PDB file of C-alpha atoms in Angstrom:
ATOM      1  CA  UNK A   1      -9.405  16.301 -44.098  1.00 35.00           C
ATOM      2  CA  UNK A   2     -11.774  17.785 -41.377  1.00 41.00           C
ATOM      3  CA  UNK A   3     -12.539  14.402 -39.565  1.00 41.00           C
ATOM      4  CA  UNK A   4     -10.083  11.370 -39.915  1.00 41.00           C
ATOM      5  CA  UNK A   5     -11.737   7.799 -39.563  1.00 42.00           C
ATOM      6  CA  UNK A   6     -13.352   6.742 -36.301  1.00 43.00           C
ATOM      7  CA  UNK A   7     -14.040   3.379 -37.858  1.00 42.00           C
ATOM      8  CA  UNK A   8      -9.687   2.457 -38.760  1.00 40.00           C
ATOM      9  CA  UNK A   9      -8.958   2.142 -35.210  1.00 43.00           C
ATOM     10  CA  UNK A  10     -10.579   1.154 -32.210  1.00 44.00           C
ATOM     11  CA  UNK A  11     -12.329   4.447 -30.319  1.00 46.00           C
ATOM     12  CA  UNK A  12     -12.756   3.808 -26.456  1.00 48.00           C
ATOM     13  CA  UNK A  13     -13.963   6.054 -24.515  1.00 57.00           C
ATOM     14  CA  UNK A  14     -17.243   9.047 -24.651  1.00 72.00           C
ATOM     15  CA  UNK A  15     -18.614  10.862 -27.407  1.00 74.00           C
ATOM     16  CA  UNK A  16     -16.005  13.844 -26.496  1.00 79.00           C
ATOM     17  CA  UNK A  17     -13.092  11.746 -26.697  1.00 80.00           C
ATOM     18  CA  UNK A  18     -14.254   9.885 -30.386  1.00 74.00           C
ATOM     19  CA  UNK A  19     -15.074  13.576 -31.216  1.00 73.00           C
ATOM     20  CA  UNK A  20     -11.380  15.033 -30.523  1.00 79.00           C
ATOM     21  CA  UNK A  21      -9.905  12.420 -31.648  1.00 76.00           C
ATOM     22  CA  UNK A  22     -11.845  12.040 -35.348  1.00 71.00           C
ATOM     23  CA  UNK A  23     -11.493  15.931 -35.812  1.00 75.00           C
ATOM     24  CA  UNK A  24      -7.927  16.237 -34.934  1.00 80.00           C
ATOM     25  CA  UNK A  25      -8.896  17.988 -31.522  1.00 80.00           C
ATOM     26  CA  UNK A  26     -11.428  20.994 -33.334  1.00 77.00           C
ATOM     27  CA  UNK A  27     -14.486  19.691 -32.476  1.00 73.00           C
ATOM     28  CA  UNK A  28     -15.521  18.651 -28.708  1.00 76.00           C
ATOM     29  CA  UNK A  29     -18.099  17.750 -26.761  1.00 74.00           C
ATOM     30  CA  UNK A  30     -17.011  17.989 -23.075  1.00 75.00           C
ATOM     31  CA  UNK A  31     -19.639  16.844 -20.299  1.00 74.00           C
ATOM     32  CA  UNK A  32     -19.349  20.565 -18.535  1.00 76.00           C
ATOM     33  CA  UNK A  33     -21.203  21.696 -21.026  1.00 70.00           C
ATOM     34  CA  UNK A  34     -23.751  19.798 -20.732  1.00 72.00           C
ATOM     35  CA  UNK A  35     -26.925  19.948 -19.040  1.00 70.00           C
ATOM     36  CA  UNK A  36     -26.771  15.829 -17.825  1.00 73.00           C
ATOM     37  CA  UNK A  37     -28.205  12.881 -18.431  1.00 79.00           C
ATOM     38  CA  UNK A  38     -31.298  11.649 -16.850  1.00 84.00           C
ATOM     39  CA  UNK A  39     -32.407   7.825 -16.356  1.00 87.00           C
ATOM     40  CA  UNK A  40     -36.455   7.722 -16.935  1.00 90.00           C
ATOM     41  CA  UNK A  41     -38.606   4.490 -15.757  1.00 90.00           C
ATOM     42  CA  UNK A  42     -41.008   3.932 -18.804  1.00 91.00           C
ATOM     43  CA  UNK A  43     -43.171   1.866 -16.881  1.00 91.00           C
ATOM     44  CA  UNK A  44     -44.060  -0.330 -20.003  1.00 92.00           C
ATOM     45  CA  UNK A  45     -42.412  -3.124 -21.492  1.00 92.00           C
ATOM     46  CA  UNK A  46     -39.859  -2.911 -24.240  1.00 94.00           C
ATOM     47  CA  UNK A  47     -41.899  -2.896 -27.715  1.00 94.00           C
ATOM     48  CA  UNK A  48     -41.739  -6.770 -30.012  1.00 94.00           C
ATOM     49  CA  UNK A  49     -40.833  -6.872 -33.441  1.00 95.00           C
ATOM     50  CA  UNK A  50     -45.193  -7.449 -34.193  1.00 96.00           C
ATOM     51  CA  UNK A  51     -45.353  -4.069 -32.808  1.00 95.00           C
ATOM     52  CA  UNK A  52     -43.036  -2.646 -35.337  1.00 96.00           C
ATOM     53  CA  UNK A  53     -40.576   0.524 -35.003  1.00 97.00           C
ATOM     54  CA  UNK A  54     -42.898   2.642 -32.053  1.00 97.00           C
ATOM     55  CA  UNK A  55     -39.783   5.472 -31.730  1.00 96.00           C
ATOM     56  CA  UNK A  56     -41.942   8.463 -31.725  1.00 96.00           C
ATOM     57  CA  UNK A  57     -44.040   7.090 -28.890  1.00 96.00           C
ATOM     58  CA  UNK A  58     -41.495   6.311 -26.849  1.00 95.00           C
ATOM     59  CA  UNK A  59     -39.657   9.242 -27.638  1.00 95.00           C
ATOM     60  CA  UNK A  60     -43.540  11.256 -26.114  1.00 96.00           C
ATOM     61  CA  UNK A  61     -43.117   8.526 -23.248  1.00 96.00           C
ATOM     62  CA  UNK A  62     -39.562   9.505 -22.324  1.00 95.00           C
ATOM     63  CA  UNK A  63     -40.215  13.119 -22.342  1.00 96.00           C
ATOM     64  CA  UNK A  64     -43.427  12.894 -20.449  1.00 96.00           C
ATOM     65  CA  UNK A  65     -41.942  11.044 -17.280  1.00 95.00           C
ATOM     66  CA  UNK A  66     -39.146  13.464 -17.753  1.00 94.00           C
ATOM     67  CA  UNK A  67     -41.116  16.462 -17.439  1.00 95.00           C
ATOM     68  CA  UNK A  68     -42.289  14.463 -14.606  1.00 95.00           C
ATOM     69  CA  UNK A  69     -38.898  14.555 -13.015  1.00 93.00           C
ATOM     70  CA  UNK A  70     -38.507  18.077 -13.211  1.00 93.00           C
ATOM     71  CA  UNK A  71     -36.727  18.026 -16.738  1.00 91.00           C
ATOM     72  CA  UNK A  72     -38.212  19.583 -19.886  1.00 93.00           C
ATOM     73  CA  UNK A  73     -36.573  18.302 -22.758  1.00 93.00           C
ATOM     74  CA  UNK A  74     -37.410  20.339 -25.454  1.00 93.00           C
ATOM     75  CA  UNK A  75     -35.401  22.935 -23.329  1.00 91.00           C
ATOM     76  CA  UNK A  76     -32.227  21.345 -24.772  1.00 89.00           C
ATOM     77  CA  UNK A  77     -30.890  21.557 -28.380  1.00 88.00           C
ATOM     78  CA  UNK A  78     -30.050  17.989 -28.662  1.00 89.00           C
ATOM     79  CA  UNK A  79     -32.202  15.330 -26.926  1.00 92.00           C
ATOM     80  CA  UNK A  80     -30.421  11.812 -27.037  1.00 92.00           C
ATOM     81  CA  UNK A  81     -32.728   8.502 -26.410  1.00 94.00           C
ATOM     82  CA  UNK A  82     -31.085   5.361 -25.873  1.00 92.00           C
ATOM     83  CA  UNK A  83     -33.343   2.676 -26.940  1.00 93.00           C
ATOM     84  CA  UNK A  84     -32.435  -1.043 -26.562  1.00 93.00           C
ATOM     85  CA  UNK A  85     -31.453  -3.199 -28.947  1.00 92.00           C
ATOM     86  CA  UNK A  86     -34.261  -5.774 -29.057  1.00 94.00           C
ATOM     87  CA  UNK A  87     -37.144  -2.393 -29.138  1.00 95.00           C
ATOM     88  CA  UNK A  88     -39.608  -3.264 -31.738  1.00 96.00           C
ATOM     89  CA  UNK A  89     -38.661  -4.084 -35.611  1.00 97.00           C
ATOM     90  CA  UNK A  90     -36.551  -1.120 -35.637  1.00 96.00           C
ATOM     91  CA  UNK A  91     -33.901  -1.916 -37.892  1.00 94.00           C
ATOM     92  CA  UNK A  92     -31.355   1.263 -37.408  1.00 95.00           C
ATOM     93  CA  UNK A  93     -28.495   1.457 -35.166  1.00 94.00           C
ATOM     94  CA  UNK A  94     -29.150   5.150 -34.750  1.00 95.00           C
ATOM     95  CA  UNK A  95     -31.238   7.712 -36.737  1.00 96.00           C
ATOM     96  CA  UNK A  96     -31.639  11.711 -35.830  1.00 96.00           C
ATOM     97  CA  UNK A  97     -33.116  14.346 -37.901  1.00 94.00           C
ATOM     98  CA  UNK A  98     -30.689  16.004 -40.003  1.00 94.00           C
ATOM     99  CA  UNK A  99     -29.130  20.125 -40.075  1.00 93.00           C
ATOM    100  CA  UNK A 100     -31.682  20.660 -36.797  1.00 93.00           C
ATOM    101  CA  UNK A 101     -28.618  22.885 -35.489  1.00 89.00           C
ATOM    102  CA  UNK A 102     -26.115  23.761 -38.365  1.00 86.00           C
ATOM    103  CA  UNK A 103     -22.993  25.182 -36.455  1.00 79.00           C
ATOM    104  CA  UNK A 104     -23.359  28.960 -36.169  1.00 82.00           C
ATOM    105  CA  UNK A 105     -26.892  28.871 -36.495  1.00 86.00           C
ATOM    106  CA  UNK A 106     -29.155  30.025 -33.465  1.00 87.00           C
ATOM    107  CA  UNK A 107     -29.541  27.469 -31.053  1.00 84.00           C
ATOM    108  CA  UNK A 108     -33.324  26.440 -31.248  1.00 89.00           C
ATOM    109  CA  UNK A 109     -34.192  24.293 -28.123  1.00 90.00           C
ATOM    110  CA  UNK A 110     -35.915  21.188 -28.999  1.00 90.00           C
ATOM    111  CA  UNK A 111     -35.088  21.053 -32.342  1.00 92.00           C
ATOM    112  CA  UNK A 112     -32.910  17.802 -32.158  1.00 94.00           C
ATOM    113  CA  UNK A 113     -33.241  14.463 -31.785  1.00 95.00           C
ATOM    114  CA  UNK A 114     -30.933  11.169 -31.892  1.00 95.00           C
ATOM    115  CA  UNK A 115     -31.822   7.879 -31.067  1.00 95.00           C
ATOM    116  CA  UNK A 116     -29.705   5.144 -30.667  1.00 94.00           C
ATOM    117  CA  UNK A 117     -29.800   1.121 -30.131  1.00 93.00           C
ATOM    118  CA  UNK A 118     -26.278   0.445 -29.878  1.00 90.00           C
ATOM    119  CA  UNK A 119     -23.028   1.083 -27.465  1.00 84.00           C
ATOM    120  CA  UNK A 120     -20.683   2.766 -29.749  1.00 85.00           C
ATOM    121  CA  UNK A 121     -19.558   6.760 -29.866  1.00 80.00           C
ATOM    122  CA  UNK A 122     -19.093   6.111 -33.470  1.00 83.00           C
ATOM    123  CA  UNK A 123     -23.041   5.649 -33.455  1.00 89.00           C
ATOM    124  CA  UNK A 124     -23.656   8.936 -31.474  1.00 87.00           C
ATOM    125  CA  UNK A 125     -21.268  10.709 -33.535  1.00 86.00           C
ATOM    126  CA  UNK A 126     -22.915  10.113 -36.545  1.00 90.00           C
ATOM    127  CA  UNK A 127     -26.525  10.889 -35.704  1.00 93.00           C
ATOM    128  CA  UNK A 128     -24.995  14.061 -33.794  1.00 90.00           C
ATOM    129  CA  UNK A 129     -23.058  14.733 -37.664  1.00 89.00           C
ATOM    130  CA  UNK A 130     -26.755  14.839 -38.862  1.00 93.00           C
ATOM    131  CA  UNK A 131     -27.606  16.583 -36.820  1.00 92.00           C
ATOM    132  CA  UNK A 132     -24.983  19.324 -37.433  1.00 88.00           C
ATOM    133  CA  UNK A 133     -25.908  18.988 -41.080  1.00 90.00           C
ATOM    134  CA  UNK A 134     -23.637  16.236 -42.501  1.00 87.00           C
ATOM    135  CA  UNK A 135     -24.709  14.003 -44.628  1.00 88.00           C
ATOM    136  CA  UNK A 136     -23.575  10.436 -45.649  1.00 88.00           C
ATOM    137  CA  UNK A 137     -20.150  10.054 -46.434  1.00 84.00           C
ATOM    138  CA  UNK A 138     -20.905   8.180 -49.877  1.00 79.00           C
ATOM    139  CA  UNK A 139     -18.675   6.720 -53.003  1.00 74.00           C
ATOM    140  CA  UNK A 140     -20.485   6.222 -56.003  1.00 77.00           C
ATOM    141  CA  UNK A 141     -23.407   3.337 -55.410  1.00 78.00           C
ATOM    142  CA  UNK A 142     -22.854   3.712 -51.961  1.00 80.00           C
ATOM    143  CA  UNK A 143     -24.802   5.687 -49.904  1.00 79.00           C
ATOM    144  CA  UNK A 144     -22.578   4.654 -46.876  1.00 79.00           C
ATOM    145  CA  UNK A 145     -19.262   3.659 -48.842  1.00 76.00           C
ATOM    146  CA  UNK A 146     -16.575   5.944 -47.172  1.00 76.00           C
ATOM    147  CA  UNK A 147     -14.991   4.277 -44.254  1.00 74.00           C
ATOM    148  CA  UNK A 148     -12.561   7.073 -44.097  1.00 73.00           C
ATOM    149  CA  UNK A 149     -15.231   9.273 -42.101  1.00 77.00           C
ATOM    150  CA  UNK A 150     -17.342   8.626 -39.487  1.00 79.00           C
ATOM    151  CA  UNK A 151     -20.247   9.738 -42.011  1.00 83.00           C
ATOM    152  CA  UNK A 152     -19.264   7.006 -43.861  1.00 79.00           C
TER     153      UNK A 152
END
């Protein structure tokens, strides 16, 4: 088994920690190697449910007043956005595009994106597996049946 299951016991902690932990310390994601976080003001107000699921404008929004800031963010591989949980009709916890940087593959800046509505690193984890090219960890009629992986 490559990753054991984040969801059987109660993760606390970053997405580095969930990440050791689930992959029996071969897969990490320490802070040093990354570039930061930044905090954007949007300047607008948070999107109702009439307005439906806006993601890819707010995703433009976030990197334009981050680009203001100084920050380009398709410079980075993975781009997170943090939405909150009341944004539009949006009915996903998290959602990324999926095998945007399949390990060992040539890094391709601003090929990546997650977003994510809730609090927990089992979230980012799995939009960050999609990322890496995982899919679903499924059981027949399930597209999300196996609670054994964080895929699941």
């Amino acid at each position: 088994t490559l990753f054991r299951s984040a969801l059987a016991t109660s993760i606390k902690g970053n997405i580095d920690a969930a990440m050791q932990w689930t992959s029996y310390g071969a897969t990490s994601f320490p802070r040093s190697r990354s570039r930061g976080v930044i905090t954007v003001s949007m300047r607008t107000a948070v999107p109702t449910r009439s307005a439906g699921c806006p993601f890819y404008e707010a995703m433009e929004l976030a990197n334009t007043r981050a680009r203001e800031q100084g920050v380009d963010p398709s410079s980075y591989t993975h781009v997170e956005y943090f939405l909150p949980s009341n944004f539009g009709s949006c009915a996903f916890s998290g959602l990324a595009n999926v095998g945007c940087a399949r390990p060992f593959e040539t890094k391709r800046p601003g090929a990546c994106f997650t977003l994510i509505k809730d609090g927990f690193p089992t979230t980012r984890m799995h939009e960050l597996g999609h990322n890496l090219g995982f899919a679903h960890a499924a059981t027949p009629g399930n597209g999300y049946g196996d609670d054994s992986s964080v895929m699941g």
